[in-house]
């Protein structure tokens, strides 16, 4: 998934290391069209720590890589949990998870990493659409643990399709507003967001129409009050530069020419640079690369505007150059 409006990737933060092999210790249906996977180390070893908003790369046996938010107990050092929505119009990853993975199977797992961190605040408003509840679930638990004032607005197609609905309402009562679209219509964002609240952070995850509506409703809110995570890349305008440009790989001393029909990622790989990648759409954050000189044409759906302005990192799978030359720490 994709985070913006204060993503928290952090300029210059390194990409995650190679994927580890974990075992699927449990698989269960938790809502209509949604299954959860519990992952453990084959030898029972402790797993890397994570924070609310983190996600992992799930490397499936057929080589497909997909990103899923961690939605389990962050204090359980030996298990990861993700929830996967079957997407009939998807690229096949969710169908593989639903139809072919079984307890006992082993999968590659990269990360975890967090591009959607929960920042300190007195109050939070969490807004989830469908499977967008997954990164918000650990945030709700963390806000509760810290004694913050919070509310969750949770919309979905039907009650039966809304994962973790019963768990949330049983534990938190009126703090959770469940809005099934077939019963109550769309979320009343004007009522919840019509009046800006300087002491409140808004976290939203869900389909593109929901994010667009929330962003429009938060125009008058303070800068960085809204933080969102996307399932798909944002619509892009044409690149700033149509002509070829050069990319210097500082560590190797090589320089490559990037033509309009080739991504920076593809060009530097041809030159021998080892850059991990996953989505190749500017949504997962795996290929984050430090920039030493030049100004990138940022075309990802992850970095916030203030992070882009620093110009010290980029996602070479989609981003390009504004000028004749870039120097990368590769």
C-alpha positions as protocol buffer text, in pm:
chain_id: "A"
residue {
  index: 1
  type: UNK
  ca { x: 0 y: 0 z: 0 }
}
residue {
  index: 2
  type: UNK
  ca { x: 92 y: 363 z: -31 }
}
residue {
  index: 3
  type: UNK
  ca { x: 132 y: 644 z: 220 }
}
residue {
  index: 4
  type: UNK
  ca { x: 142 y: 1017 z: 163 }
}
residue {
  index: 5
  type: UNK
  ca { x: 64 y: 1348 z: 331 }
}
residue {
  index: 6
  type: UNK
  ca { x: 339 y: 1289 z: 586 }
}
residue {
  index: 7
  type: UNK
  ca { x: 446 y: 941 z: 494 }
}
residue {
  index: 8
  type: UNK
  ca { x: 735 y: 910 z: 736 }
}
residue {
  index: 9
  type: UNK
  ca { x: 959 y: 718 z: 496 }
}
residue {
  index: 10
  type: UNK
  ca { x: 1235 y: 951 z: 601 }
}
residue {
  index: 11
  type: UNK
  ca { x: 1482 y: 1090 z: 349 }
}
residue {
  index: 12
  type: UNK
  ca { x: 1770 y: 852 z: 296 }
}
residue {
  index: 13
  type: UNK
  ca { x: 1624 y: 562 z: 489 }
}
residue {
  index: 14
  type: UNK
  ca { x: 1764 y: 240 z: 342 }
}
residue {
  index: 15
  type: UNK
  ca { x: 1553 y: -15 z: 165 }
}
residue {
  index: 16
  type: UNK
  ca { x: 1474 y: -337 z: 351 }
}
residue {
  index: 17
  type: UNK
  ca { x: 1704 y: -635 z: 331 }
}
residue {
  index: 18
  type: UNK
  ca { x: 1645 y: -967 z: 162 }
}
residue {
  index: 19
  type: UNK
  ca { x: 1326 y: -1152 z: 234 }
}
residue {
  index: 20
  type: UNK
  ca { x: 1320 y: -1408 z: 515 }
}
residue {
  index: 21
  type: UNK
  ca { x: 1135 y: -1738 z: 488 }
}
residue {
  index: 22
  type: UNK
  ca { x: 838 y: -1769 z: 722 }
}
residue {
  index: 23
  type: UNK
  ca { x: 578 y: -2039 z: 773 }
}
residue {
  index: 24
  type: UNK
  ca { x: 203 y: -1991 z: 743 }
}
residue {
  index: 25
  type: UNK
  ca { x: 95 y: -2122 z: 1081 }
}
residue {
  index: 26
  type: UNK
  ca { x: -275 y: -2036 z: 1044 }
}
residue {
  index: 27
  type: UNK
  ca { x: -519 y: -1926 z: 775 }
}
residue {
  index: 28
  type: UNK
  ca { x: -881 y: -1832 z: 840 }
}
residue {
  index: 29
  type: UNK
  ca { x: -1170 y: -1650 z: 678 }
}
residue {
  index: 30
  type: UNK
  ca { x: -1249 y: -1341 z: 884 }
}
residue {
  index: 31
  type: UNK
  ca { x: -1503 y: -1165 z: 660 }
}
residue {
  index: 32
  type: UNK
  ca { x: -1671 y: -1207 z: 325 }
}
residue {
  index: 33
  type: UNK
  ca { x: -1385 y: -1222 z: 74 }
}
residue {
  index: 34
  type: UNK
  ca { x: -1114 y: -1170 z: 338 }
}
residue {
  index: 35
  type: UNK
  ca { x: -870 y: -1423 z: 484 }
}
residue {
  index: 36
  type: UNK
  ca { x: -604 y: -1370 z: 748 }
}
residue {
  index: 37
  type: UNK
  ca { x: -261 y: -1531 z: 752 }
}
residue {
  index: 38
  type: UNK
  ca { x: -53 y: -1583 z: 1064 }
}
residue {
  index: 39
  type: UNK
  ca { x: 319 y: -1609 z: 991 }
}
residue {
  index: 40
  type: UNK
  ca { x: 593 y: -1750 z: 1216 }
}
residue {
  index: 41
  type: UNK
  ca { x: 961 y: -1831 z: 1184 }
}
residue {
  index: 42
  type: UNK
  ca { x: 1018 y: -2201 z: 1096 }
}
residue {
  index: 43
  type: UNK
  ca { x: 1255 y: -2234 z: 1390 }
}
residue {
  index: 44
  type: UNK
  ca { x: 1044 y: -2033 z: 1633 }
}
residue {
  index: 45
  type: UNK
  ca { x: 1283 y: -1738 z: 1628 }
}
residue {
  index: 46
  type: UNK
  ca { x: 1183 y: -1385 z: 1721 }
}
residue {
  index: 47
  type: UNK
  ca { x: 1062 y: -1170 z: 1429 }
}
residue {
  index: 48
  type: UNK
  ca { x: 1174 y: -810 z: 1367 }
}
residue {
  index: 49
  type: UNK
  ca { x: 980 y: -552 z: 1566 }
}
residue {
  index: 50
  type: UNK
  ca { x: 727 y: -329 z: 1395 }
}
residue {
  index: 51
  type: UNK
  ca { x: 513 y: -24 z: 1468 }
}
residue {
  index: 52
  type: UNK
  ca { x: 151 y: 63 z: 1380 }
}
residue {
  index: 53
  type: UNK
  ca { x: 121 y: 138 z: 1011 }
}
residue {
  index: 54
  type: UNK
  ca { x: 394 y: -108 z: 907 }
}
residue {
  index: 55
  type: UNK
  ca { x: 360 y: -348 z: 619 }
}
residue {
  index: 56
  type: UNK
  ca { x: 552 y: -644 z: 483 }
}
residue {
  index: 57
  type: UNK
  ca { x: 630 y: -777 z: 138 }
}
residue {
  index: 58
  type: UNK
  ca { x: 480 y: -1120 z: 91 }
}
residue {
  index: 59
  type: UNK
  ca { x: 680 y: -1315 z: -169 }
}
residue {
  index: 60
  type: UNK
  ca { x: 453 y: -1592 z: -293 }
}
residue {
  index: 61
  type: UNK
  ca { x: 578 y: -1930 z: -418 }
}
residue {
  index: 62
  type: UNK
  ca { x: 517 y: -1826 z: -781 }
}
residue {
  index: 63
  type: UNK
  ca { x: 748 y: -1526 z: -738 }
}
residue {
  index: 64
  type: UNK
  ca { x: 470 y: -1270 z: -707 }
}
residue {
  index: 65
  type: UNK
  ca { x: 534 y: -1001 z: -447 }
}
residue {
  index: 66
  type: UNK
  ca { x: 255 y: -810 z: -275 }
}
residue {
  index: 67
  type: UNK
  ca { x: 244 y: -571 z: 19 }
}
residue {
  index: 68
  type: UNK
  ca { x: 10 y: -622 z: 315 }
}
residue {
  index: 69
  type: UNK
  ca { x: -32 y: -420 z: 634 }
}
residue {
  index: 70
  type: UNK
  ca { x: 49 y: -588 z: 962 }
}
residue {
  index: 71
  type: UNK
  ca { x: -269 y: -603 z: 1166 }
}
residue {
  index: 72
  type: UNK
  ca { x: -181 y: -835 z: 1454 }
}
residue {
  index: 73
  type: UNK
  ca { x: -39 y: -775 z: 1799 }
}
residue {
  index: 74
  type: UNK
  ca { x: 283 y: -574 z: 1768 }
}
residue {
  index: 75
  type: UNK
  ca { x: 388 y: -694 z: 2114 }
}
residue {
  index: 76
  type: UNK
  ca { x: 384 y: -1058 z: 2002 }
}
residue {
  index: 77
  type: UNK
  ca { x: 747 y: -1100 z: 1896 }
}
residue {
  index: 78
  type: UNK
  ca { x: 693 y: -1435 z: 1725 }
}
residue {
  index: 79
  type: UNK
  ca { x: 401 y: -1382 z: 1485 }
}
residue {
  index: 80
  type: UNK
  ca { x: 295 y: -1153 z: 1205 }
}
residue {
  index: 81
  type: UNK
  ca { x: -66 y: -1130 z: 1091 }
}
residue {
  index: 82
  type: UNK
  ca { x: -202 y: -989 z: 764 }
}
residue {
  index: 83
  type: UNK
  ca { x: -550 y: -982 z: 613 }
}
residue {
  index: 84
  type: UNK
  ca { x: -597 y: -1024 z: 238 }
}
residue {
  index: 85
  type: UNK
  ca { x: -900 y: -918 z: 36 }
}
residue {
  index: 86
  type: UNK
  ca { x: -980 y: -1125 z: -272 }
}
residue {
  index: 87
  type: UNK
  ca { x: -962 y: -886 z: -567 }
}
residue {
  index: 88
  type: UNK
  ca { x: -1121 y: -1037 z: -879 }
}
residue {
  index: 89
  type: UNK
  ca { x: -981 y: -756 z: -1095 }
}
residue {
  index: 90
  type: UNK
  ca { x: -635 y: -774 z: -937 }
}
residue {
  index: 91
  type: UNK
  ca { x: -308 y: -913 z: -1076 }
}
residue {
  index: 92
  type: UNK
  ca { x: -346 y: -1258 z: -920 }
}
residue {
  index: 93
  type: UNK
  ca { x: -173 y: -1217 z: -586 }
}
residue {
  index: 94
  type: UNK
  ca { x: -486 y: -1220 z: -373 }
}
residue {
  index: 95
  type: UNK
  ca { x: -628 y: -1516 z: -565 }
}
residue {
  index: 96
  type: UNK
  ca { x: -308 y: -1710 z: -496 }
}
residue {
  index: 97
  type: UNK
  ca { x: -334 y: -1632 z: -125 }
}
residue {
  index: 98
  type: UNK
  ca { x: -702 y: -1731 z: -110 }
}
residue {
  index: 99
  type: UNK
  ca { x: -694 y: -2039 z: -330 }
}
residue {
  index: 100
  type: UNK
  ca { x: -349 y: -2193 z: -299 }
}
residue {
  index: 101
  type: UNK
  ca { x: -174 y: -2105 z: 25 }
}
residue {
  index: 102
  type: UNK
  ca { x: -224 y: -2349 z: 312 }
}
residue {
  index: 103
  type: UNK
  ca { x: -101 y: -2373 z: 672 }
}
residue {
  index: 104
  type: UNK
  ca { x: 246 y: -2520 z: 666 }
}
residue {
  index: 105
  type: UNK
  ca { x: 342 y: -2349 z: 339 }
}
residue {
  index: 106
  type: UNK
  ca { x: 647 y: -2126 z: 344 }
}
residue {
  index: 107
  type: UNK
  ca { x: 663 y: -1778 z: 191 }
}
residue {
  index: 108
  type: UNK
  ca { x: 922 y: -1506 z: 162 }
}
residue {
  index: 109
  type: UNK
  ca { x: 867 y: -1199 z: 377 }
}
residue {
  index: 110
  type: UNK
  ca { x: 1046 y: -867 z: 333 }
}
residue {
  index: 111
  type: UNK
  ca { x: 1039 y: -584 z: 583 }
}
residue {
  index: 112
  type: UNK
  ca { x: 864 y: -478 z: 792 }
}
residue {
  index: 113
  type: UNK
  ca { x: 883 y: -109 z: 709 }
}
residue {
  index: 114
  type: UNK
  ca { x: 661 y: 183 z: 795 }
}
residue {
  index: 115
  type: UNK
  ca { x: 558 y: 456 z: 553 }
}
residue {
  index: 116
  type: UNK
  ca { x: 239 y: 534 z: 745 }
}
residue {
  index: 117
  type: UNK
  ca { x: 354 y: 594 z: 1103 }
}
residue {
  index: 118
  type: UNK
  ca { x: 131 y: 700 z: 1389 }
}
residue {
  index: 119
  type: UNK
  ca { x: 264 y: 1036 z: 1508 }
}
residue {
  index: 120
  type: UNK
  ca { x: 196 y: 1171 z: 1858 }
}
residue {
  index: 121
  type: UNK
  ca { x: -134 y: 1356 z: 1900 }
}
residue {
  index: 122
  type: UNK
  ca { x: -388 y: 1433 z: 2170 }
}
residue {
  index: 123
  type: UNK
  ca { x: -671 y: 1315 z: 1945 }
}
residue {
  index: 124
  type: UNK
  ca { x: -709 y: 1093 z: 1641 }
}
residue {
  index: 125
  type: UNK
  ca { x: -981 y: 1036 z: 1385 }
}
residue {
  index: 126
  type: UNK
  ca { x: -932 y: 710 z: 1196 }
}
residue {
  index: 127
  type: UNK
  ca { x: -1126 y: 661 z: 870 }
}
residue {
  index: 128
  type: UNK
  ca { x: -1125 y: 318 z: 706 }
}
residue {
  index: 129
  type: UNK
  ca { x: -1281 y: 196 z: 386 }
}
residue {
  index: 130
  type: UNK
  ca { x: -1310 y: -182 z: 349 }
}
residue {
  index: 131
  type: UNK
  ca { x: -978 y: -364 z: 381 }
}
residue {
  index: 132
  type: UNK
  ca { x: -825 y: -25 z: 463 }
}
residue {
  index: 133
  type: UNK
  ca { x: -901 y: -113 z: 824 }
}
residue {
  index: 134
  type: UNK
  ca { x: -584 y: -328 z: 839 }
}
residue {
  index: 135
  type: UNK
  ca { x: -318 y: -58 z: 900 }
}
residue {
  index: 136
  type: UNK
  ca { x: -557 y: 132 z: 1127 }
}
residue {
  index: 137
  type: UNK
  ca { x: -629 y: -160 z: 1357 }
}
residue {
  index: 138
  type: UNK
  ca { x: -287 y: -148 z: 1533 }
}
residue {
  index: 139
  type: UNK
  ca { x: -316 y: 233 z: 1545 }
}
residue {
  index: 140
  type: UNK
  ca { x: -642 y: 207 z: 1735 }
}
residue {
  index: 141
  type: UNK
  ca { x: -478 y: -30 z: 1981 }
}
residue {
  index: 142
  type: UNK
  ca { x: -183 y: 204 z: 2023 }
}
residue {
  index: 143
  type: UNK
  ca { x: -401 y: 511 z: 2073 }
}
residue {
  index: 144
  type: UNK
  ca { x: -598 y: 321 z: 2335 }
}
residue {
  index: 145
  type: UNK
  ca { x: -278 y: 209 z: 2507 }
}
residue {
  index: 146
  type: UNK
  ca { x: -151 y: 568 z: 2521 }
}
residue {
  index: 147
  type: UNK
  ca { x: -478 y: 702 z: 2654 }
}
residue {
  index: 148
  type: UNK
  ca { x: -538 y: 928 z: 2354 }
}
residue {
  index: 149
  type: UNK
  ca { x: -885 y: 1046 z: 2256 }
}
residue {
  index: 150
  type: UNK
  ca { x: -979 y: 868 z: 1934 }
}
residue {
  index: 151
  type: UNK
  ca { x: -1269 y: 770 z: 1710 }
}
residue {
  index: 152
  type: UNK
  ca { x: -1294 y: 529 z: 1417 }
}
residue {
  index: 153
  type: UNK
  ca { x: -1525 y: 578 z: 1120 }
}
residue {
  index: 154
  type: UNK
  ca { x: -1542 y: 246 z: 935 }
}
residue {
  index: 155
  type: UNK
  ca { x: -1725 y: 206 z: 605 }
}
residue {
  index: 156
  type: UNK
  ca { x: -1771 y: -103 z: 388 }
}
residue {
  index: 157
  type: UNK
  ca { x: -1998 y: -252 z: 125 }
}
residue {
  index: 158
  type: UNK
  ca { x: -2183 y: -475 z: 374 }
}
residue {
  index: 159
  type: UNK
  ca { x: -2144 y: -574 z: 738 }
}
residue {
  index: 160
  type: UNK
  ca { x: -2037 y: -921 z: 633 }
}
residue {
  index: 161
  type: UNK
  ca { x: -1750 y: -782 z: 425 }
}
residue {
  index: 162
  type: UNK
  ca { x: -1603 y: -566 z: 703 }
}
residue {
  index: 163
  type: UNK
  ca { x: -1307 y: -744 z: 862 }
}
residue {
  index: 164
  type: UNK
  ca { x: -1255 y: -702 z: 1239 }
}
residue {
  index: 165
  type: UNK
  ca { x: -1593 y: -525 z: 1273 }
}
residue {
  index: 166
  type: UNK
  ca { x: -1719 y: -735 z: 1562 }
}
residue {
  index: 167
  type: UNK
  ca { x: -1383 y: -727 z: 1740 }
}
residue {
  index: 168
  type: UNK
  ca { x: -1369 y: -347 z: 1723 }
}
residue {
  index: 169
  type: UNK
  ca { x: -1725 y: -278 z: 1831 }
}
residue {
  index: 170
  type: UNK
  ca { x: -1709 y: -531 z: 2115 }
}
residue {
  index: 171
  type: UNK
  ca { x: -1389 y: -378 z: 2253 }
}
residue {
  index: 172
  type: UNK
  ca { x: -1456 y: -8 z: 2196 }
}
residue {
  index: 173
  type: UNK
  ca { x: -1830 y: 45 z: 2169 }
}
residue {
  index: 174
  type: UNK
  ca { x: -1940 y: 391 z: 2054 }
}
residue {
  index: 175
  type: UNK
  ca { x: -1588 y: 499 z: 1966 }
}
residue {
  index: 176
  type: UNK
  ca { x: -1632 y: 288 z: 1652 }
}
residue {
  index: 177
  type: UNK
  ca { x: -1891 y: 400 z: 1398 }
}
residue {
  index: 178
  type: UNK
  ca { x: -1969 y: 119 z: 1152 }
}
residue {
  index: 179
  type: UNK
  ca { x: -2131 y: 233 z: 827 }
}
residue {
  index: 180
  type: UNK
  ca { x: -2227 y: -47 z: 584 }
}
residue {
  index: 181
  type: UNK
  ca { x: -2303 y: 118 z: 252 }
}
residue {
  index: 182
  type: UNK
  ca { x: -2596 y: -110 z: 166 }
}
residue {
  index: 183
  type: UNK
  ca { x: -2769 y: -8 z: 491 }
}
residue {
  index: 184
  type: UNK
  ca { x: -2659 y: 349 z: 560 }
}
residue {
  index: 185
  type: UNK
  ca { x: -2504 y: 483 z: 242 }
}
residue {
  index: 186
  type: UNK
  ca { x: -2165 y: 651 z: 214 }
}
residue {
  index: 187
  type: UNK
  ca { x: -1969 y: 792 z: 505 }
}
residue {
  index: 188
  type: UNK
  ca { x: -2091 y: 1138 z: 610 }
}
residue {
  index: 189
  type: UNK
  ca { x: -1751 y: 1304 z: 579 }
}
residue {
  index: 190
  type: UNK
  ca { x: -1891 y: 1656 z: 599 }
}
residue {
  index: 191
  type: UNK
  ca { x: -2024 y: 1585 z: 947 }
}
residue {
  index: 192
  type: UNK
  ca { x: -1692 y: 1444 z: 1066 }
}
residue {
  index: 193
  type: UNK
  ca { x: -1451 y: 1673 z: 883 }
}
residue {
  index: 194
  type: UNK
  ca { x: -1646 y: 1989 z: 813 }
}
residue {
  index: 195
  type: UNK
  ca { x: -1492 y: 2176 z: 1107 }
}
residue {
  index: 196
  type: UNK
  ca { x: -1108 y: 2167 z: 1126 }
}
residue {
  index: 197
  type: UNK
  ca { x: -967 y: 2055 z: 1460 }
}
residue {
  index: 198
  type: UNK
  ca { x: -607 y: 2168 z: 1519 }
}
residue {
  index: 199
  type: UNK
  ca { x: -555 y: 1912 z: 1797 }
}
residue {
  index: 200
  type: UNK
  ca { x: -659 y: 1611 z: 1585 }
}
residue {
  index: 201
  type: UNK
  ca { x: -468 y: 1393 z: 1338 }
}
residue {
  index: 202
  type: UNK
  ca { x: -674 y: 1222 z: 1069 }
}
residue {
  index: 203
  type: UNK
  ca { x: -559 y: 884 z: 940 }
}
residue {
  index: 204
  type: UNK
  ca { x: -735 y: 736 z: 638 }
}
residue {
  index: 205
  type: UNK
  ca { x: -687 y: 418 z: 436 }
}
residue {
  index: 206
  type: UNK
  ca { x: -918 y: 280 z: 172 }
}
residue {
  index: 207
  type: UNK
  ca { x: -1008 y: 293 z: -197 }
}
residue {
  index: 208
  type: UNK
  ca { x: -917 y: 592 z: -413 }
}
residue {
  index: 209
  type: UNK
  ca { x: -1264 y: 755 z: -413 }
}
residue {
  index: 210
  type: UNK
  ca { x: -1269 y: 760 z: -32 }
}
residue {
  index: 211
  type: UNK
  ca { x: -920 y: 911 z: -15 }
}
residue {
  index: 212
  type: UNK
  ca { x: -1013 y: 1179 z: -268 }
}
residue {
  index: 213
  type: UNK
  ca { x: -1327 y: 1267 z: -72 }
}
residue {
  index: 214
  type: UNK
  ca { x: -1137 y: 1283 z: 259 }
}
residue {
  index: 215
  type: UNK
  ca { x: -863 y: 1498 z: 105 }
}
residue {
  index: 216
  type: UNK
  ca { x: -1125 y: 1739 z: -31 }
}
residue {
  index: 217
  type: UNK
  ca { x: -1298 y: 1754 z: 307 }
}
residue {
  index: 218
  type: UNK
  ca { x: -967 y: 1831 z: 483 }
}
residue {
  index: 219
  type: UNK
  ca { x: -855 y: 2119 z: 261 }
}
residue {
  index: 220
  type: UNK
  ca { x: -913 y: 2370 z: 541 }
}
residue {
  index: 221
  type: UNK
  ca { x: -742 y: 2156 z: 805 }
}
residue {
  index: 222
  type: UNK
  ca { x: -389 y: 2241 z: 929 }
}
residue {
  index: 223
  type: UNK
  ca { x: -96 y: 2122 z: 718 }
}
residue {
  index: 224
  type: UNK
  ca { x: -3 y: 1756 z: 782 }
}
residue {
  index: 225
  type: UNK
  ca { x: -320 y: 1693 z: 984 }
}
residue {
  index: 226
  type: UNK
  ca { x: -428 y: 1433 z: 728 }
}
residue {
  index: 227
  type: UNK
  ca { x: -223 y: 1120 z: 662 }
}
residue {
  index: 228
  type: UNK
  ca { x: -336 y: 868 z: 405 }
}
residue {
  index: 229
  type: UNK
  ca { x: -231 y: 532 z: 269 }
}
residue {
  index: 230
  type: UNK
  ca { x: -321 y: 423 z: -83 }
}
residue {
  index: 231
  type: UNK
  ca { x: -383 y: 85 z: -240 }
}
residue {
  index: 232
  type: UNK
  ca { x: -289 y: 204 z: -589 }
}
residue {
  index: 233
  type: UNK
  ca { x: -63 y: 469 z: -735 }
}
residue {
  index: 234
  type: UNK
  ca { x: -199 y: 821 z: -774 }
}
residue {
  index: 235
  type: UNK
  ca { x: -270 y: 947 z: -1126 }
}
residue {
  index: 236
  type: UNK
  ca { x: 44 y: 1106 z: -1266 }
}
residue {
  index: 237
  type: UNK
  ca { x: 97 y: 1406 z: -1491 }
}
residue {
  index: 238
  type: UNK
  ca { x: 352 y: 1372 z: -1778 }
}
residue {
  index: 239
  type: UNK
  ca { x: 720 y: 1370 z: -1677 }
}
residue {
  index: 240
  type: UNK
  ca { x: 894 y: 1704 z: -1636 }
}
residue {
  index: 241
  type: UNK
  ca { x: 1162 y: 1601 z: -1883 }
}
residue {
  index: 242
  type: UNK
  ca { x: 1111 y: 1413 z: -2208 }
}
residue {
  index: 243
  type: UNK
  ca { x: 1476 y: 1410 z: -2318 }
}
residue {
  index: 244
  type: UNK
  ca { x: 1731 y: 1150 z: -2202 }
}
residue {
  index: 245
  type: UNK
  ca { x: 1936 y: 1222 z: -1890 }
}
residue {
  index: 246
  type: UNK
  ca { x: 2239 y: 1076 z: -1718 }
}
residue {
  index: 247
  type: UNK
  ca { x: 2255 y: 894 z: -1386 }
}
residue {
  index: 248
  type: UNK
  ca { x: 2588 y: 856 z: -1211 }
}
residue {
  index: 249
  type: UNK
  ca { x: 2628 y: 559 z: -978 }
}
residue {
  index: 250
  type: UNK
  ca { x: 2863 y: 710 z: -722 }
}
residue {
  index: 251
  type: UNK
  ca { x: 2977 y: 386 z: -558 }
}
residue {
  index: 252
  type: UNK
  ca { x: 3078 y: 218 z: -884 }
}
residue {
  index: 253
  type: UNK
  ca { x: 3173 y: 530 z: -1078 }
}
residue {
  index: 254
  type: UNK
  ca { x: 2956 y: 425 z: -1370 }
}
residue {
  index: 255
  type: UNK
  ca { x: 2728 y: 662 z: -1560 }
}
residue {
  index: 256
  type: UNK
  ca { x: 2423 y: 545 z: -1753 }
}
residue {
  index: 257
  type: UNK
  ca { x: 2192 y: 722 z: -1994 }
}
residue {
  index: 258
  type: UNK
  ca { x: 1821 y: 694 z: -1916 }
}
residue {
  index: 259
  type: UNK
  ca { x: 1603 y: 724 z: -2225 }
}
residue {
  index: 260
  type: UNK
  ca { x: 1232 y: 812 z: -2215 }
}
residue {
  index: 261
  type: UNK
  ca { x: 1126 y: 450 z: -2264 }
}
residue {
  index: 262
  type: UNK
  ca { x: 1331 y: 311 z: -1973 }
}
residue {
  index: 263
  type: UNK
  ca { x: 1289 y: 359 z: -1597 }
}
residue {
  index: 264
  type: UNK
  ca { x: 1579 y: 470 z: -1382 }
}
residue {
  index: 265
  type: UNK
  ca { x: 1549 y: 139 z: -1200 }
}
residue {
  index: 266
  type: UNK
  ca { x: 1587 y: -61 z: -1518 }
}
residue {
  index: 267
  type: UNK
  ca { x: 1878 y: 152 z: -1638 }
}
residue {
  index: 268
  type: UNK
  ca { x: 2081 y: 123 z: -1317 }
}
residue {
  index: 269
  type: UNK
  ca { x: 2017 y: -249 z: -1295 }
}
residue {
  index: 270
  type: UNK
  ca { x: 2153 y: -291 z: -1647 }
}
residue {
  index: 271
  type: UNK
  ca { x: 2464 y: -113 z: -1520 }
}
residue {
  index: 272
  type: UNK
  ca { x: 2503 y: -371 z: -1244 }
}
residue {
  index: 273
  type: UNK
  ca { x: 2348 y: -187 z: -948 }
}
residue {
  index: 274
  type: UNK
  ca { x: 2158 y: -412 z: -706 }
}
residue {
  index: 275
  type: UNK
  ca { x: 1835 y: -236 z: -613 }
}
residue {
  index: 276
  type: UNK
  ca { x: 1554 y: -424 z: -443 }
}
residue {
  index: 277
  type: UNK
  ca { x: 1207 y: -353 z: -583 }
}
residue {
  index: 278
  type: UNK
  ca { x: 859 y: -492 z: -555 }
}
residue {
  index: 279
  type: UNK
  ca { x: 561 y: -304 z: -697 }
}
residue {
  index: 280
  type: UNK
  ca { x: 753 y: -98 z: -957 }
}
residue {
  index: 281
  type: UNK
  ca { x: 464 y: 151 z: -940 }
}
residue {
  index: 282
  type: UNK
  ca { x: 595 y: 387 z: -674 }
}
residue {
  index: 283
  type: UNK
  ca { x: 366 y: 250 z: -407 }
}
residue {
  index: 284
  type: UNK
  ca { x: 559 y: 5 z: -188 }
}
residue {
  index: 285
  type: UNK
  ca { x: 878 y: 194 z: -97 }
}
residue {
  index: 286
  type: UNK
  ca { x: 1115 y: -100 z: -147 }
}
residue {
  index: 287
  type: UNK
  ca { x: 1347 y: 72 z: -398 }
}
residue {
  index: 288
  type: UNK
  ca { x: 1409 y: 392 z: -197 }
}
residue {
  index: 289
  type: UNK
  ca { x: 1748 y: 526 z: -309 }
}
residue {
  index: 290
  type: UNK
  ca { x: 1955 y: 818 z: -170 }
}
residue {
  index: 291
  type: UNK
  ca { x: 2016 y: 1108 z: -411 }
}
residue {
  index: 292
  type: UNK
  ca { x: 2356 y: 1281 z: -381 }
}
residue {
  index: 293
  type: UNK
  ca { x: 2313 y: 1547 z: -650 }
}
residue {
  index: 294
  type: UNK
  ca { x: 2053 y: 1666 z: -899 }
}
residue {
  index: 295
  type: UNK
  ca { x: 1680 y: 1719 z: -866 }
}
residue {
  index: 296
  type: UNK
  ca { x: 1451 y: 1418 z: -905 }
}
residue {
  index: 297
  type: UNK
  ca { x: 1116 y: 1438 z: -1079 }
}
residue {
  index: 298
  type: UNK
  ca { x: 928 y: 1267 z: -795 }
}
residue {
  index: 299
  type: UNK
  ca { x: 652 y: 1050 z: -939 }
}
residue {
  index: 300
  type: UNK
  ca { x: 585 y: 817 z: -648 }
}
residue {
  index: 301
  type: UNK
  ca { x: 273 y: 799 z: -433 }
}
residue {
  index: 302
  type: UNK
  ca { x: 465 y: 781 z: -105 }
}
residue {
  index: 303
  type: UNK
  ca { x: 668 y: 1090 z: -20 }
}
residue {
  index: 304
  type: UNK
  ca { x: 494 y: 1397 z: 119 }
}
residue {
  index: 305
  type: UNK
  ca { x: 556 y: 1738 z: -38 }
}
residue {
  index: 306
  type: UNK
  ca { x: 800 y: 1845 z: 234 }
}
residue {
  index: 307
  type: UNK
  ca { x: 996 y: 1522 z: 191 }
}
residue {
  index: 308
  type: UNK
  ca { x: 1012 y: 1569 z: -185 }
}
residue {
  index: 309
  type: UNK
  ca { x: 1142 y: 1922 z: -141 }
}
residue {
  index: 310
  type: UNK
  ca { x: 1455 y: 1792 z: 34 }
}
residue {
  index: 311
  type: UNK
  ca { x: 1550 y: 1600 z: -284 }
}
residue {
  index: 312
  type: UNK
  ca { x: 1781 y: 1358 z: -107 }
}
residue {
  index: 313
  type: UNK
  ca { x: 1601 y: 1036 z: -200 }
}
residue {
  index: 314
  type: UNK
  ca { x: 1383 y: 896 z: -476 }
}
residue {
  index: 315
  type: UNK
  ca { x: 1202 y: 584 z: -594 }
}
residue {
  index: 316
  type: UNK
  ca { x: 1375 y: 490 z: -922 }
}
residue {
  index: 317
  type: UNK
  ca { x: 1098 y: 257 z: -1034 }
}
residue {
  index: 318
  type: UNK
  ca { x: 886 y: 557 z: -1134 }
}
residue {
  index: 319
  type: UNK
  ca { x: 1070 y: 882 z: -1055 }
}
residue {
  index: 320
  type: UNK
  ca { x: 1296 y: 1050 z: -1309 }
}
residue {
  index: 321
  type: UNK
  ca { x: 1512 y: 1363 z: -1335 }
}
residue {
  index: 322
  type: UNK
  ca { x: 1424 y: 1728 z: -1376 }
}
residue {
  index: 323
  type: UNK
  ca { x: 1768 y: 1808 z: -1516 }
}
residue {
  index: 324
  type: UNK
  ca { x: 2049 y: 1661 z: -1725 }
}
residue {
  index: 325
  type: UNK
  ca { x: 2204 y: 1455 z: -1444 }
}
residue {
  index: 326
  type: UNK
  ca { x: 2137 y: 1274 z: -1121 }
}
residue {
  index: 327
  type: UNK
  ca { x: 2392 y: 1124 z: -885 }
}
residue {
  index: 328
  type: UNK
  ca { x: 2270 y: 828 z: -682 }
}
residue {
  index: 329
  type: UNK
  ca { x: 2428 y: 650 z: -388 }
}
residue {
  index: 330
  type: UNK
  ca { x: 2456 y: 322 z: -576 }
}
